[in-house]
Coordinates of C-alpha atoms and ligand atoms in Angstrom, one line a residue:
M1383 CA 26.4 19.2 6.8
A1384 CA 24.5 22.1 5.2
A1385 CA 26.4 21.5 1.9
A1386 CA 25.5 17.8 2.0
Y1387 CA 21.8 18.7 2.5
R1388 CA 21.9 21.2 -0.4
L1389 CA 23.4 18.5 -2.6
R1390 CA 20.6 16.0 -1.7
Q1391 CA 18.1 18.7 -2.5
L1392 CA 19.6 19.3 -5.9
K1393 CA 19.6 15.6 -6.8
W1394 CA 16.1 15.3 -5.4
R1395 CA 14.8 18.2 -7.6
F1396 CA 16.5 16.7 -10.6
K1397 CA 14.8 13.3 -9.9
L1398 CA 11.4 15.0 -9.8
R1399 CA 12.0 16.7 -13.2
L1400 CA 13.2 13.4 -14.6
A1401 CA 10.1 11.5 -13.3
Q1402 CA 7.8 14.3 -14.7
W1403 CA 9.6 14.0 -18.0
L1404 CA 9.6 10.2 -18.2
L1405 CA 6.2 9.5 -16.7
G1406 CA 4.2 12.6 -17.6
D1407 CA 1.2 14.0 -15.8
K1408 CA -1.5 11.5 -17.0
A1409 CA -3.0 8.8 -14.8
T1410 CA -1.0 5.6 -15.3
A1411 CA -3.4 3.1 -16.7
P1412 CA -7.0 2.1 -16.9
H1413 CA -8.4 -0.7 -14.8
F1414 CA -11.9 -1.6 -13.6
A1415 CA -13.4 -1.8 -10.1
W1416 CA -16.7 -3.0 -8.8
A1417 CA -17.7 -2.0 -5.3
G1418 CA -20.4 -3.0 -2.9
S1419 CA -22.0 -6.0 -1.3
G1420 CA -21.7 -9.0 -3.6
S1421 CA -19.5 -7.3 -6.1
S1422 CA -17.2 -10.4 -6.1
T1423 CA -20.0 -12.0 -8.1
Q1424 CA -19.4 -9.5 -10.9
L1425 CA -15.7 -10.1 -10.9
C1426 CA -16.2 -13.8 -11.1
A1427 CA -18.5 -13.3 -14.1
R1428 CA -15.9 -11.1 -15.7
I1429 CA -13.3 -13.9 -15.3
A1430 CA -15.6 -16.4 -17.0
E1431 CA -16.4 -13.9 -19.8
S1432 CA -12.7 -13.4 -20.4
G1433 CA -12.5 -17.1 -21.3
H1434 CA -10.0 -18.3 -18.7
E1435 CA -10.3 -22.0 -18.5
N1436 CA -7.8 -22.4 -15.6
I1437 CA -7.1 -19.7 -13.0
L1438 CA -4.8 -19.7 -10.1
V1439 CA -6.3 -18.3 -6.9
V1440 CA -3.5 -16.8 -4.6
T1441 CA -4.4 -16.6 -1.0
D1442 CA -3.4 -17.6 2.5
K1443 CA -4.3 -20.6 4.7
P1444 CA -6.3 -18.7 7.4
L1445 CA -8.6 -17.2 4.7
R1446 CA -9.1 -20.6 3.2
E1447 CA -9.8 -22.2 6.5
L1448 CA -12.3 -19.5 7.6
G1449 CA -14.2 -20.1 4.4
I1450 CA -13.7 -16.5 3.2
M1451 CA -11.9 -17.7 0.0
D1452 CA -14.9 -20.0 -0.9
R1453 CA -17.3 -17.1 -0.3
A1454 CA -15.3 -14.8 -2.6
L1455 CA -15.3 -17.5 -5.3
A1456 CA -18.9 -18.7 -4.8
S1457 CA -20.0 -17.3 -8.2
I1458 CA -17.2 -18.7 -10.3
N1459 CA -18.7 -20.7 -13.1
L1460 CA -17.0 -24.1 -12.5
Q1461 CA -18.5 -25.3 -15.8
T1462 CA -16.2 -22.9 -17.7
T1463 CA -13.3 -22.2 -15.3
N1464 CA -11.2 -24.6 -13.3
V1465 CA -10.0 -23.1 -10.0
H1466 CA -6.6 -24.1 -8.7
V1467 CA -5.5 -22.7 -5.3
F1468 CA -2.2 -21.6 -4.0
D1469 CA -2.6 -20.9 -0.3
G1470 CA 1.0 -20.7 0.7
V1471 CA 1.2 -16.9 1.0
E1472 CA 2.4 -15.7 4.4
P1473 CA 2.7 -12.2 5.8
D1474 CA 5.7 -10.4 4.0
P1475 CA 5.7 -12.9 1.1
T1476 CA 9.0 -14.1 -0.3
F1477 CA 10.4 -14.8 -3.7
S1478 CA 10.4 -18.5 -2.9
Q1479 CA 6.7 -18.4 -2.0
A1480 CA 6.0 -16.7 -5.4
A1481 CA 8.1 -19.4 -7.1
E1482 CA 6.0 -22.1 -5.5
G1483 CA 2.9 -20.4 -6.8
T1484 CA 4.4 -20.0 -10.2
A1485 CA 5.2 -23.7 -10.4
L1486 CA 1.5 -24.5 -9.6
F1487 CA 0.3 -21.9 -12.2
K1488 CA 2.4 -23.6 -14.9
A1489 CA 1.5 -27.2 -13.8
H1490 CA -2.2 -26.4 -14.3
N1491 CA -1.8 -24.4 -17.5
C1492 CA -3.4 -21.4 -15.9
S1493 CA -4.0 -18.1 -17.9
A1494 CA -4.7 -15.7 -15.1
V1495 CA -4.2 -15.1 -11.3
L1496 CA -6.9 -14.1 -8.8
A1497 CA -5.7 -12.7 -5.5
V1498 CA -8.0 -13.2 -2.6
G1499 CA -6.6 -11.6 0.6
G1500 CA -4.7 -8.6 1.9
G1501 CA -1.6 -6.9 0.6
S1502 CA 0.6 -10.0 0.9
S1503 CA -1.6 -12.2 -1.3
M1504 CA -2.0 -9.4 -3.9
D1505 CA 1.7 -8.7 -4.0
A1506 CA 2.6 -12.4 -4.3
A1507 CA -0.1 -12.8 -7.1
K1508 CA 1.5 -9.9 -9.0
I1509 CA 5.0 -11.6 -9.0
I1510 CA 3.4 -14.9 -10.0
A1511 CA 1.7 -13.2 -12.9
L1512 CA 5.0 -11.9 -14.2
A1513 CA 7.0 -15.1 -13.5
A1514 CA 4.3 -17.2 -15.3
V1515 CA 5.5 -15.8 -18.7
N1516 CA 9.1 -14.6 -17.9
D1517 CA 11.7 -17.1 -17.1
D1518 CA 14.4 -14.7 -15.8
D1519 CA 15.2 -14.3 -12.1
P1520 CA 12.6 -12.0 -10.5
R1521 CA 15.4 -10.4 -8.4
G1522 CA 16.4 -8.7 -11.6
W1523 CA 13.0 -6.8 -11.7
V1524 CA 13.6 -4.9 -8.5
G1525 CA 13.3 -1.1 -8.9
L1526 CA 11.1 1.5 -10.4
N1527 CA 9.5 0.3 -13.6
K1528 CA 11.9 -2.6 -14.1
A1529 CA 9.3 -5.3 -14.3
P1530 CA 8.9 -7.1 -17.6
E1531 CA 6.2 -5.5 -19.9
K1532 CA 4.3 -8.8 -20.2
G1533 CA 2.4 -10.7 -17.6
V1534 CA -0.8 -12.7 -17.3
P1535 CA -4.0 -10.9 -16.2
I1536 CA -4.3 -10.1 -12.5
Y1537 CA -7.7 -10.0 -10.8
A1538 CA -8.0 -9.0 -7.1
I1539 CA -10.6 -9.4 -4.3
P1540 CA -9.0 -7.6 -1.3
T1541 CA -10.2 -8.8 2.1
T1542 CA -8.6 -5.9 4.1
A1543 CA -9.1 -2.2 3.6
G1544 CA -5.7 -0.5 3.7
T1545 CA -2.8 -1.5 1.5
G1546 CA -4.4 -0.3 -1.8
S1547 CA -2.3 -2.9 -3.7
E1548 CA -5.5 -3.7 -5.7
A1549 CA -5.0 -0.3 -7.4
T1550 CA -1.2 -0.1 -7.8
M1551 CA 1.4 -1.3 -10.3
G1552 CA 3.8 -2.2 -7.4
A1553 CA 4.5 -5.2 -5.3
V1554 CA 6.5 -5.5 -2.1
I1555 CA 8.4 -8.8 -1.9
T1556 CA 11.0 -10.2 0.6
D1557 CA 14.3 -11.6 -0.6
D1558 CA 14.7 -14.9 1.3
T1559 CA 18.5 -14.7 1.1
D1560 CA 18.9 -11.5 3.2
H1561 CA 15.3 -10.8 4.5
S1562 CA 15.4 -7.4 2.7
K1563 CA 12.1 -6.0 1.4
Q1564 CA 12.2 -5.2 -2.3
I1565 CA 9.8 -3.3 -4.5
I1566 CA 9.0 -4.4 -8.0
S1567 CA 6.9 -2.1 -10.3
G1568 CA 5.6 -1.8 -13.8
L1569 CA 2.4 -1.6 -15.7
A1570 CA 2.0 -5.3 -16.0
L1571 CA 1.4 -5.5 -12.2
L1572 CA -1.7 -3.3 -12.3
P1573 CA -4.8 -5.6 -11.7
R1574 CA -7.2 -5.8 -14.7
A1575 CA -10.3 -5.8 -12.5
V1576 CA -11.0 -5.8 -8.8
A1577 CA -14.0 -6.3 -6.5
L1578 CA -14.3 -4.3 -3.3
D1579 CA -16.8 -6.6 -1.5
P1580 CA -17.5 -5.5 2.1
E1581 CA -19.2 -8.8 2.9
L1582 CA -15.7 -10.5 2.8
M1583 CA -14.4 -7.9 5.3
L1584 CA -17.0 -8.4 8.1
S1585 CA -14.9 -10.8 10.2
L1586 CA -11.6 -8.8 10.0
P1587 CA -10.3 -8.5 13.6
P1588 CA -10.3 -5.0 15.2
G1589 CA -6.5 -4.8 15.4
I1590 CA -6.1 -5.4 11.7
T1591 CA -9.0 -3.2 10.8
A1592 CA -7.4 -0.3 12.7
A1593 CA -3.8 -0.8 11.4
T1594 CA -4.8 -1.2 7.8
G1595 CA -7.2 1.7 8.1
L1596 CA -4.3 4.0 9.3
D1597 CA -2.2 2.7 6.4
A1598 CA -4.9 3.9 4.0
L1599 CA -5.0 7.2 5.8
T1600 CA -1.2 7.6 5.4
H1601 CA -1.5 6.8 1.7
G1602 CA -4.1 9.6 1.3
I1603 CA -2.1 12.1 3.3
E1604 CA 1.3 11.4 1.8
A1605 CA -0.1 11.5 -1.8
Y1606 CA -2.0 14.7 -1.1
I1607 CA 0.9 16.7 0.5
G1608 CA 3.7 15.7 -1.9
I1609 CA 5.2 18.2 -4.3
W1610 CA 4.3 16.2 -7.5
E1611 CA 0.9 17.3 -8.8
R1612 CA 0.0 14.4 -11.1
G1613 CA -3.1 12.9 -12.6
S1614 CA -6.0 12.5 -10.1
R1615 CA -3.8 12.3 -7.0
S1616 CA -5.3 15.4 -5.3
E1617 CA -8.9 14.2 -5.8
T1618 CA -8.4 10.6 -5.0
A1619 CA -6.1 11.3 -2.0
L1620 CA -8.7 13.6 -0.6
M1621 CA -11.3 10.9 -0.9
A1622 CA -9.1 8.5 0.9
V1623 CA -8.5 10.9 3.8
K1624 CA -12.2 11.9 4.1
G1625 CA -13.2 8.2 3.8
V1626 CA -11.0 7.0 6.7
F1627 CA -12.2 9.8 9.0
R1628 CA -15.8 9.2 8.0
W1629 CA -15.9 5.4 8.2
L1630 CA -13.1 4.0 10.4
P1631 CA -14.6 5.0 13.8
Q1632 CA -17.9 3.5 12.7
V1633 CA -16.3 0.2 11.4
M1634 CA -14.6 -0.1 14.8
A1635 CA -17.8 0.4 16.7
E1636 CA -20.0 -1.7 14.3
P1637 CA -17.7 -4.3 12.6
H1638 CA -20.7 -5.8 10.8
N1639 CA -21.9 -2.6 9.3
L1640 CA -21.7 -3.2 5.5
R1641 CA -22.0 0.4 4.6
A1642 CA -19.1 1.4 6.8
R1643 CA -17.0 -1.6 5.6
E1644 CA -17.7 -0.5 2.0
G1645 CA -16.7 3.1 2.9
M1646 CA -13.3 1.9 4.2
A1647 CA -12.8 -0.4 1.2
L1648 CA -13.3 2.5 -1.1
A1649 CA -11.1 4.8 1.0
A1650 CA -8.3 2.2 0.8
Y1651 CA -8.8 1.8 -2.9
Y1652 CA -8.7 5.6 -3.5
G1653 CA -5.5 5.8 -1.4
G1654 CA -4.0 3.1 -3.7
V1655 CA -5.0 5.0 -6.8
A1656 CA -3.4 8.2 -5.4
I1657 CA 0.0 6.6 -4.4
N1658 CA 0.0 4.7 -7.7
Q1659 CA 0.5 8.2 -9.3
V1660 CA 2.9 10.0 -7.0
N1661 CA 4.1 7.3 -4.5
V1662 CA 4.4 7.7 -0.7
G1663 CA 6.7 9.9 1.4
N1664 CA 8.8 10.2 4.6
V1665 CA 6.3 8.4 6.8
H1666 CA 6.7 5.3 4.8
A1667 CA 10.5 5.7 4.5
I1668 CA 10.6 5.5 8.3
A1669 CA 7.9 3.0 8.8
H1670 CA 9.6 0.5 6.5
Q1671 CA 12.7 0.5 8.7
L1672 CA 10.5 -0.3 11.8
G1673 CA 8.9 -3.2 9.8
A1674 CA 12.2 -4.6 8.5
R1675 CA 14.1 -4.4 11.9
Y1676 CA 11.4 -5.2 14.4
G1677 CA 8.5 -6.7 12.4
I1678 CA 6.2 -3.9 13.6
P1679 CA 3.1 -4.2 11.3
H1680 CA 3.1 -1.7 8.5
G1681 CA -0.1 0.2 9.5
V1682 CA 1.0 0.4 13.2
A1683 CA 4.4 1.8 12.2
N1684 CA 2.8 4.4 9.9
A1685 CA 0.3 5.4 12.5
M1686 CA 3.0 6.1 15.1
V1687 CA 5.2 8.0 12.6
L1688 CA 2.5 10.0 10.8
T1689 CA 1.8 12.7 13.4
E1690 CA 5.6 13.2 14.1
V1691 CA 6.5 13.6 10.4
L1692 CA 3.6 16.0 9.7
A1693 CA 4.6 18.2 12.7
I1694 CA 8.2 18.4 11.7
Y1695 CA 7.4 19.5 8.2
G1696 CA 6.3 22.9 9.5
S1697 CA 5.4 25.5 6.8
A1698 CA 6.4 23.1 4.0
A1699 CA 3.1 21.1 4.5
A1700 CA 1.0 23.6 6.5
P1701 CA -1.3 24.9 3.6
K1702 CA -2.1 21.3 2.5
L1703 CA -2.8 20.2 6.0
E1704 CA -5.1 23.2 6.6
A1705 CA -7.0 22.1 3.5
L1706 CA -7.3 18.6 4.9
A1707 CA -8.5 19.9 8.2
S1708 CA -11.2 21.8 6.4
A1709 CA -12.1 18.8 4.2
I1710 CA -12.8 16.6 7.2
G1711 CA -14.9 19.4 8.8
L1712 CA -12.7 20.4 11.8
P1713 CA -13.9 23.6 13.4
E1714 CA -10.3 25.1 13.1
A1715 CA -8.7 24.6 9.7
T1716 CA -5.1 24.5 10.9
A1717 CA -2.3 22.1 10.4
D1718 CA -2.1 21.5 14.2
S1719 CA -5.7 20.7 14.5
F1720 CA -5.4 18.2 11.7
I1721 CA -2.4 16.5 13.3
E1722 CA -4.4 16.4 16.6
A1723 CA -7.3 14.8 14.9
I1724 CA -5.0 12.0 13.5
G1725 CA -3.7 11.5 17.1
A1726 CA -7.2 11.3 18.4
L1727 CA -8.3 8.8 15.7
R1728 CA -5.2 6.7 16.3
A1729 CA -6.0 6.5 20.1
S1730 CA -9.7 5.9 19.5
V1731 CA -8.9 2.8 17.4
G1732 CA -6.5 1.4 19.9
L1733 CA -3.2 2.0 18.1
P1734 CA -0.1 3.1 20.0
S1735 CA 1.9 6.4 19.7
E1736 CA 5.2 4.7 20.7
H1737 CA 6.6 1.2 20.8
E1738 CA 8.7 -0.7 23.3
A1739 CA 10.5 -2.8 20.6
I1740 CA 12.4 0.2 19.3
L1741 CA 15.9 0.3 20.7
R1742 CA 17.7 3.6 21.1
H1743 CA 21.0 2.3 19.8
D1744 CA 19.4 1.2 16.5
I1745 CA 18.1 4.8 15.8
P1746 CA 21.2 6.2 14.0
A1747 CA 21.3 3.3 11.5
M1748 CA 17.5 3.4 10.9
A1749 CA 17.7 7.2 10.4
E1750 CA 20.4 6.7 7.7
A1751 CA 18.4 4.0 6.0
A1752 CA 15.2 6.1 6.1
I1753 CA 17.2 9.0 4.5
V1754 CA 18.3 6.8 1.6
E1755 CA 14.7 5.6 0.9
S1756 CA 13.2 9.1 1.4
D1757 CA 15.3 10.6 -1.4
D1758 CA 13.2 8.6 -3.9
Y1759 CA 9.9 10.2 -2.7
F1760 CA 8.5 13.6 -3.5
S1761 CA 7.5 14.6 0.1
P1762 CA 6.8 18.2 1.0
R1763 CA 10.5 18.6 1.9
L1764 CA 13.6 16.4 2.6
L1765 CA 14.2 15.7 6.2
T1766 CA 17.7 15.7 7.7
V1767 CA 19.3 12.8 9.6
D1768 CA 18.8 14.7 12.8
E1769 CA 15.1 15.1 12.1
M1770 CA 14.7 11.4 11.3
S1771 CA 16.5 10.6 14.6
T1772 CA 14.2 13.0 16.5
I1773 CA 11.1 11.3 15.0
L1774 CA 12.4 7.8 15.9
T1775 CA 13.3 8.9 19.4
S1776 CA 9.9 10.3 20.0
I1777 CA 8.2 7.0 19.2
C1778 CA 10.7 5.0 21.3
A1779 CA 8.9 3.8 24.4
A1780 CA 12.2 2.9 26.2
H1781 CA 13.1 6.5 27.1
Ligands
FE2_538 FE1 1.5 1.8 3.1

């Protein structure tokens, strides 16, 4: 067992060196963001200035029916740009949904995609942007940096504050054939320009506001404590963590507070910028298993797992967690006090610390799957299968 762990560690350190050598320490790519009330207007102007005569808006039916899509697009100049809408995106979008969108894109001779929605719409739009100009099977693009180099321009107006997909060169897509979640990444997936418009987030329900907010917090923390120091990850990750602690309680108490909604939109964006450079960590490796097996929403799963993973790291993460405790102004700058503050925030926004859907007999298989995924992340340290099982057992409500 100890020998197997040492072998994993050797491979893991080799992967880090390889990633550092291949990708370097510079930030990945430039893109542009407008933030603040009405900023979708500026993005719409940019789309017109870019000369797109036909664009495909990628969204979901509820946002269209609630009128949020129309508000996001209110400033599009219909004299110069024809808007075609694909509203067939569902939570956990699939390759076949992306194919439907791609067919519409081609039928209308579009030259750009504009995602209006949460992570699902943004991720689907990214796949459509690639498939629009590459005829090969998108399943062949799965993996790190395997996406084709060429895609059409992607613009994004996020309507949730959490996923950070508006700032990343990755997309999560579900394979219809086996329901597995796949990650496609490459520079062509990075949006050209985004608008973080809090006016479009005012009607976000409290449960989604809380869960997506804890996802953004997890992005900030996992990027900040990882062992790969790259680009602006420390600065942007810190802004994500501080932003969530500063604004999420206020957004929950005052859902129509534009300043607080904007603060959360920025925190989520910064979290996206940070993970775009150094990726996520063990919390996501476990949370993805809970999403895949039980359909537990991503932010809810992260929120449950986060405190347990941070506690189990021990001294490997303690100095960074002390820095985060200090950054959010806790009276005691210790790792324990920071973990307690996360637990208190989670409870205050109504998210659970354990879940009744988790079955004890599933834990060994989920722990193994989490180990496989975690070996691709540069977390503070590798966890053992026993540690993964301990964490999963601790969030299992059926004791
Ligand atoms: Fe996430």
